[in-house]
mmCIF file of C-alpha atoms and ligand atoms in Angstrom:
data_model
loop_
_atom_site.group_PDB
_atom_site.id
_atom_site.type_symbol
_atom_site.label_atom_id
_atom_site.label_comp_id
_atom_site.label_asym_id
_atom_site.label_seq_id
_atom_site.Cartn_x
_atom_site.Cartn_y
_atom_site.Cartn_z
ATOM 1 C CA MET A 1409 36.487 13.937 -149.137
ATOM 2 C CA LYS A 1410 34.518 15.018 -146.477
ATOM 3 C CA LEU A 1411 35.501 15.977 -142.947
ATOM 4 C CA TYR A 1412 32.937 16.571 -140.313
ATOM 5 C CA HIS A 1413 33.437 20.105 -139.283
ATOM 6 C CA ALA A 1414 32.871 22.764 -136.251
ATOM 7 C CA PRO A 1415 34.571 26.560 -136.982
ATOM 8 C CA THR A 1416 35.363 26.882 -132.741
ATOM 9 C CA SER A 1417 36.900 22.800 -132.441
ATOM 10 C CA PRO A 1418 40.922 23.442 -132.522
ATOM 11 C CA TYR A 1419 41.808 19.982 -133.655
ATOM 12 C CA VAL A 1420 39.153 20.672 -136.433
ATOM 13 C CA ARG A 1421 41.200 23.847 -137.009
ATOM 14 C CA LYS A 1422 44.412 22.139 -137.784
ATOM 15 C CA VAL A 1423 43.455 19.940 -140.387
ATOM 16 C CA MET A 1424 42.135 23.170 -141.607
ATOM 17 C CA VAL A 1425 45.620 24.922 -141.622
ATOM 18 C CA VAL A 1426 47.511 21.146 -142.610
ATOM 19 C CA LEU A 1427 44.833 22.003 -146.044
ATOM 20 C CA HIS A 1428 45.066 25.122 -147.478
ATOM 21 C CA GLU A 1429 48.845 25.302 -146.336
ATOM 22 C CA THR A 1430 49.420 22.751 -148.928
ATOM 23 C CA GLY A 1431 46.597 23.335 -151.063
ATOM 24 C CA GLN A 1432 43.698 20.720 -150.781
ATOM 25 C CA ALA A 1433 41.483 22.472 -149.248
ATOM 26 C CA GLY A 1434 39.168 22.557 -152.193
ATOM 27 C CA ASP A 1435 39.512 18.850 -152.247
ATOM 28 C CA VAL A 1436 37.260 18.526 -149.205
ATOM 29 C CA GLU A 1437 33.716 19.088 -148.364
ATOM 30 C CA ILE A 1438 32.479 20.323 -145.398
ATOM 31 C CA VAL A 1439 30.055 18.712 -143.394
ATOM 32 C CA SER A 1440 28.982 20.750 -139.993
ATOM 33 C CA VAL A 1441 28.029 19.331 -136.866
ATOM 34 C CA SER A 1442 27.514 20.348 -133.060
ATOM 35 C CA THR A 1443 28.628 17.402 -131.252
ATOM 36 C CA THR A 1444 29.550 16.842 -127.483
ATOM 37 C CA PRO A 1445 30.132 13.826 -124.764
ATOM 38 C CA VAL A 1446 26.613 14.073 -123.552
ATOM 39 C CA SER A 1447 25.183 15.092 -127.109
ATOM 40 C CA THR A 1448 26.698 13.069 -130.187
ATOM 41 C CA ASP A 1449 25.506 13.925 -133.741
ATOM 42 C CA ALA A 1450 24.307 10.570 -134.634
ATOM 43 C CA GLY A 1451 25.760 10.898 -138.614
ATOM 44 C CA LEU A 1452 29.024 11.649 -136.454
ATOM 45 C CA ALA A 1453 28.852 8.469 -134.589
ATOM 46 C CA ALA A 1454 27.979 6.174 -137.291
ATOM 47 C CA GLU A 1455 31.888 7.051 -139.365
ATOM 48 C CA ASN A 1456 33.759 7.544 -135.508
ATOM 49 C CA PRO A 1457 32.576 5.945 -133.187
ATOM 50 C CA LEU A 1458 34.326 7.739 -131.258
ATOM 51 C CA GLY A 1459 31.809 10.218 -131.913
ATOM 52 C CA LYS A 1460 34.004 13.438 -132.108
ATOM 53 C CA ILE A 1461 35.449 15.564 -134.940
ATOM 54 C CA PRO A 1462 37.290 16.081 -137.070
ATOM 55 C CA CYS A 1463 36.633 13.132 -138.988
ATOM 56 C CA LEU A 1464 37.206 12.675 -142.755
ATOM 57 C CA ILE A 1465 36.092 10.510 -145.503
ATOM 58 C CA THR A 1466 38.193 9.776 -148.213
ATOM 59 C CA ASP A 1467 37.254 9.379 -151.745
ATOM 60 C CA ALA A 1468 37.337 5.407 -150.780
ATOM 61 C CA GLY A 1469 35.146 6.385 -148.380
ATOM 62 C CA GLU A 1470 37.505 4.835 -145.207
ATOM 63 C CA ALA A 1471 36.461 7.470 -142.442
ATOM 64 C CA VAL A 1472 39.857 8.779 -140.756
ATOM 65 C CA TYR A 1473 40.043 10.043 -137.432
ATOM 66 C CA ASP A 1474 40.917 11.643 -134.752
ATOM 67 C CA SER A 1475 43.378 15.342 -136.094
ATOM 68 C CA ARG A 1476 46.660 13.372 -135.500
ATOM 69 C CA VAL A 1477 46.120 11.060 -137.925
ATOM 70 C CA ILE A 1478 44.167 13.057 -140.909
ATOM 71 C CA CYS A 1479 47.025 15.394 -140.073
ATOM 72 C CA ALA A 1480 49.304 12.958 -140.941
ATOM 73 C CA PHE A 1481 46.912 11.870 -144.043
ATOM 74 C CA LEU A 1482 46.788 14.761 -145.879
ATOM 75 C CA GLY A 1483 50.236 16.277 -144.583
ATOM 76 C CA GLU A 1484 52.765 13.538 -144.971
ATOM 77 C CA PRO A 1485 52.905 14.057 -148.927
ATOM 78 C CA HIS A 1486 53.634 17.366 -148.268
ATOM 79 C CA GLY A 1487 56.424 17.684 -145.948
ATOM 80 C CA LEU A 1488 55.247 18.346 -143.144
ATOM 81 C CA TYR A 1489 57.571 15.094 -141.156
ATOM 82 C CA PRO A 1490 60.639 15.940 -141.756
ATOM 83 C CA ALA A 1491 62.377 12.133 -141.081
ATOM 84 C CA ASP A 1492 64.629 13.826 -139.319
ATOM 85 C CA ARG A 1493 62.837 14.889 -136.244
ATOM 86 C CA ALA A 1494 59.161 13.287 -136.916
ATOM 87 C CA THR A 1495 59.339 11.543 -133.914
ATOM 88 C CA ALA A 1496 59.771 14.885 -131.813
ATOM 89 C CA LEU A 1497 57.146 16.742 -133.849
ATOM 90 C CA ARG A 1498 55.338 13.396 -133.937
ATOM 91 C CA THR A 1499 55.700 13.600 -129.782
ATOM 92 C CA PHE A 1500 55.505 17.645 -129.952
ATOM 93 C CA GLU A 1501 51.961 17.648 -131.326
ATOM 94 C CA ALA A 1502 50.258 16.025 -128.713
ATOM 95 C CA MET A 1503 51.613 17.503 -126.451
ATOM 96 C CA CYS A 1504 50.280 20.765 -127.665
ATOM 97 C CA ASP A 1505 47.024 18.120 -128.474
ATOM 98 C CA GLY A 1506 47.469 16.845 -124.749
ATOM 99 C CA VAL A 1507 46.642 21.096 -123.885
ATOM 100 C CA LEU A 1508 43.799 21.685 -125.813
ATOM 101 C CA ASP A 1509 42.474 18.212 -124.134
ATOM 102 C CA ALA A 1510 42.918 19.499 -120.283
ATOM 103 C CA ALA A 1511 41.598 22.819 -122.132
ATOM 104 C CA ILE A 1512 37.836 21.501 -123.132
ATOM 105 C CA LEU A 1513 37.764 18.874 -120.365
ATOM 106 C CA CYS A 1514 37.290 22.570 -118.652
ATOM 107 C CA VAL A 1515 35.286 23.770 -121.156
ATOM 108 C CA TYR A 1516 32.782 21.315 -120.517
ATOM 109 C CA GLU A 1517 33.317 20.765 -117.490
ATOM 110 C CA LYS A 1518 31.660 24.801 -117.037
ATOM 111 C CA ARG A 1519 29.490 24.177 -119.683
ATOM 112 C CA LEU A 1520 27.828 20.471 -119.331
ATOM 113 C CA ARG A 1521 28.092 20.169 -116.042
ATOM 114 C CA GLU A 1522 25.855 21.122 -113.260
ATOM 115 C CA GLU A 1523 26.958 23.791 -110.385
ATOM 116 C CA GLY A 1524 26.657 20.759 -108.134
ATOM 117 C CA GLN A 1525 29.064 18.586 -109.989
ATOM 118 C CA ARG A 1526 32.097 20.195 -110.634
ATOM 119 C CA SER A 1527 35.721 20.362 -109.233
ATOM 120 C CA ASP A 1528 37.389 22.792 -108.409
ATOM 121 C CA ALA A 1529 40.773 20.986 -107.438
ATOM 122 C CA TRP A 1530 39.906 19.282 -111.092
ATOM 123 C CA VAL A 1531 40.332 22.269 -113.068
ATOM 124 C CA ALA A 1532 43.160 23.262 -111.515
ATOM 125 C CA GLY A 1533 44.958 19.512 -112.653
ATOM 126 C CA GLN A 1534 44.165 20.221 -116.125
ATOM 127 C CA MET A 1535 44.954 23.720 -115.725
ATOM 128 C CA ALA A 1536 48.408 22.842 -114.248
ATOM 129 C CA LYS A 1537 49.089 20.421 -117.721
ATOM 130 C CA VAL A 1538 48.309 23.489 -119.667
ATOM 131 C CA THR A 1539 50.782 25.942 -117.706
ATOM 132 C CA ARG A 1540 53.524 22.662 -118.056
ATOM 133 C CA ALA A 1541 53.262 22.710 -121.219
ATOM 134 C CA LEU A 1542 53.326 25.924 -122.505
ATOM 135 C CA ASP A 1543 56.279 26.263 -120.241
ATOM 136 C CA ALA A 1544 57.259 23.442 -121.868
ATOM 137 C CA ALA A 1545 56.872 24.344 -125.638
ATOM 138 C CA GLU A 1546 58.658 28.222 -124.171
ATOM 139 C CA ALA A 1547 61.010 26.220 -123.774
ATOM 140 C CA ARG A 1548 62.083 23.929 -126.755
ATOM 141 C CA HIS A 1549 59.864 25.648 -129.804
ATOM 142 C CA ALA A 1550 62.901 28.037 -131.040
ATOM 143 C CA ALA A 1551 65.197 24.443 -130.929
ATOM 144 C CA LEU A 1552 62.414 22.105 -133.191
ATOM 145 C CA LEU A 1553 60.693 24.275 -135.423
ATOM 146 C CA GLY A 1554 62.299 25.905 -137.654
ATOM 147 C CA ALA A 1555 61.162 28.370 -140.835
ATOM 148 C CA ASP A 1556 59.673 25.120 -142.847
ATOM 149 C CA LEU A 1557 56.651 24.819 -142.193
ATOM 150 C CA THR A 1558 56.127 21.022 -139.699
ATOM 151 C CA ILE A 1559 52.989 19.594 -138.138
ATOM 152 C CA GLY A 1560 54.197 20.717 -134.966
ATOM 153 C CA HIS A 1561 54.370 24.318 -136.306
ATOM 154 C CA VAL A 1562 50.787 23.808 -137.227
ATOM 155 C CA ALA A 1563 49.477 22.063 -133.596
ATOM 156 C CA LEU A 1564 51.315 24.661 -131.318
ATOM 157 C CA GLY A 1565 49.803 27.944 -133.743
ATOM 158 C CA CYS A 1566 46.220 26.030 -133.194
ATOM 159 C CA MET A 1567 46.647 25.419 -129.262
ATOM 160 C CA LEU A 1568 48.099 29.204 -128.828
ATOM 161 C CA GLY A 1569 45.280 30.310 -130.843
ATOM 162 C CA TYR A 1570 42.024 28.060 -128.857
ATOM 163 C CA LEU A 1571 43.353 29.137 -125.511
ATOM 164 C CA ASP A 1572 42.842 33.280 -126.707
ATOM 165 C CA LEU A 1573 39.375 31.955 -128.071
ATOM 166 C CA ARG A 1574 38.509 29.985 -124.513
ATOM 167 C CA PHE A 1575 40.903 31.657 -121.698
ATOM 168 C CA PRO A 1576 41.617 35.201 -122.162
ATOM 169 C CA ASP A 1577 42.311 36.005 -118.880
ATOM 170 C CA LEU A 1578 44.839 33.075 -118.522
ATOM 171 C CA GLY A 1579 47.661 36.282 -120.008
ATOM 172 C CA TRP A 1580 49.748 32.956 -121.235
ATOM 173 C CA ARG A 1581 52.032 35.229 -122.934
ATOM 174 C CA ASP A 1582 53.343 36.286 -119.634
ATOM 175 C CA GLY A 1583 56.082 34.454 -118.954
ATOM 176 C CA HIS A 1584 56.366 33.462 -122.794
ATOM 177 C CA PRO A 1585 57.720 36.074 -124.699
ATOM 178 C CA GLY A 1586 59.182 33.718 -126.930
ATOM 179 C CA LEU A 1587 55.746 31.997 -127.766
ATOM 180 C CA ALA A 1588 54.145 35.310 -127.195
ATOM 181 C CA ALA A 1589 56.742 36.696 -130.317
ATOM 182 C CA TRP A 1590 56.153 33.149 -132.479
ATOM 183 C CA TYR A 1591 52.436 33.639 -132.527
ATOM 184 C CA GLU A 1592 52.041 37.292 -132.993
ATOM 185 C CA THR A 1593 53.851 36.040 -136.295
ATOM 186 C CA PHE A 1594 52.528 32.420 -137.063
ATOM 187 C CA SER A 1595 48.837 33.707 -136.536
ATOM 188 C CA GLN A 1596 48.841 35.880 -139.865
ATOM 189 C CA ARG A 1597 49.682 32.813 -141.991
ATOM 190 C CA PRO A 1598 46.730 33.275 -144.489
ATOM 191 C CA SER A 1599 45.964 28.981 -143.132
ATOM 192 C CA MET A 1600 45.476 30.683 -140.239
ATOM 193 C CA THR A 1601 43.205 33.528 -140.973
ATOM 194 C CA ALA A 1602 41.134 32.107 -142.980
ATOM 195 C CA THR A 1603 40.540 29.359 -140.131
ATOM 196 C CA VAL A 1604 39.651 31.800 -136.783
ATOM 197 C CA PRO A 1605 37.446 30.501 -135.036
ATOM 198 C CA PRO A 1606 34.508 32.923 -134.774
ATOM 199 C CA ALA A 1607 34.013 34.287 -130.797
ATOM 200 C CA ALA A 1608 30.500 31.952 -130.256
HETATM 201 N N1 GSH B 199 41.611 13.602 -129.903
HETATM 202 C C1 GSH B 199 40.987 13.953 -130.566
HETATM 203 C C2 GSH B 199 39.819 14.578 -129.901
HETATM 204 C C3 GSH B 199 38.535 15.333 -131.206
HETATM 205 C C4 GSH B 199 37.845 16.193 -129.638
HETATM 206 O O1 GSH B 199 37.604 15.787 -128.711
HETATM 207 N N2 GSH B 199 37.249 17.215 -130.271
HETATM 208 C C5 GSH B 199 35.647 17.509 -129.907
HETATM 209 C C6 GSH B 199 35.249 18.749 -130.360
HETATM 210 S S1 GSH B 199 36.073 20.047 -130.036
HETATM 211 C C7 GSH B 199 34.277 16.605 -129.472
HETATM 212 O O2 GSH B 199 34.626 15.839 -130.999
HETATM 213 N N3 GSH B 199 33.711 16.531 -128.360
HETATM 214 C C8 GSH B 199 32.779 15.650 -128.570
HETATM 215 C C9 GSH B 199 32.934 14.900 -127.614
HETATM 216 O O3 GSH B 199 33.950 14.541 -126.838
HETATM 217 O O4 GSH B 199 31.844 14.147 -127.374
HETATM 218 C C10 GSH B 199 41.216 14.168 -131.558
HETATM 219 O O5 GSH B 199 42.640 14.809 -131.841
HETATM 220 O O6 GSH B 199 40.446 15.029 -132.740
#
């Protein structure tokens, strides 16, 4: 298999954590790319018309995207979607990914838009999604995520790691003591320490 990859992408990190946790990390050749909405990697776009990472190429040559589909492809056979709460876990993953979507739009707004094009109200609206989802995760994670690893654990860990990377001043731990304690432990897993993004 081949994986289109960038080390700071939290969606790529989800896939890498699943690969490590399921013993498949050695089965994947990493293809490093740099891609943004205003500078799309052509080789990647030939496989994924959306031009987004992660994109997995299976041994049969099939392109699989996005991170939710790839994680299910890799993780379902390894029990990451227990049948008794698979839909709840997928919804929780969608919420965590939605935080990433909102956060990344804010990062792009700052990095890729000229100053005169930026909208403070629009950024505030995106960050409100982040805050509401953090509150929901604080209320929900303990009952939903048990001791055994699921896709919910992976999505939450990568989401919180990305907030630390790109929004260190957000202070998400304030008001979310359950998440803070959970992440303190979860971030020490070998799959998480092996995929810590570079500070760039
Ligand atoms: N829903 C997608 C989101 C992937 C995504 O937005 N990846 C970013 C990198 S972190 C990207 O490739 N951006 C390039 C673009 O938007 O053109 C997933 O879960 O895989």
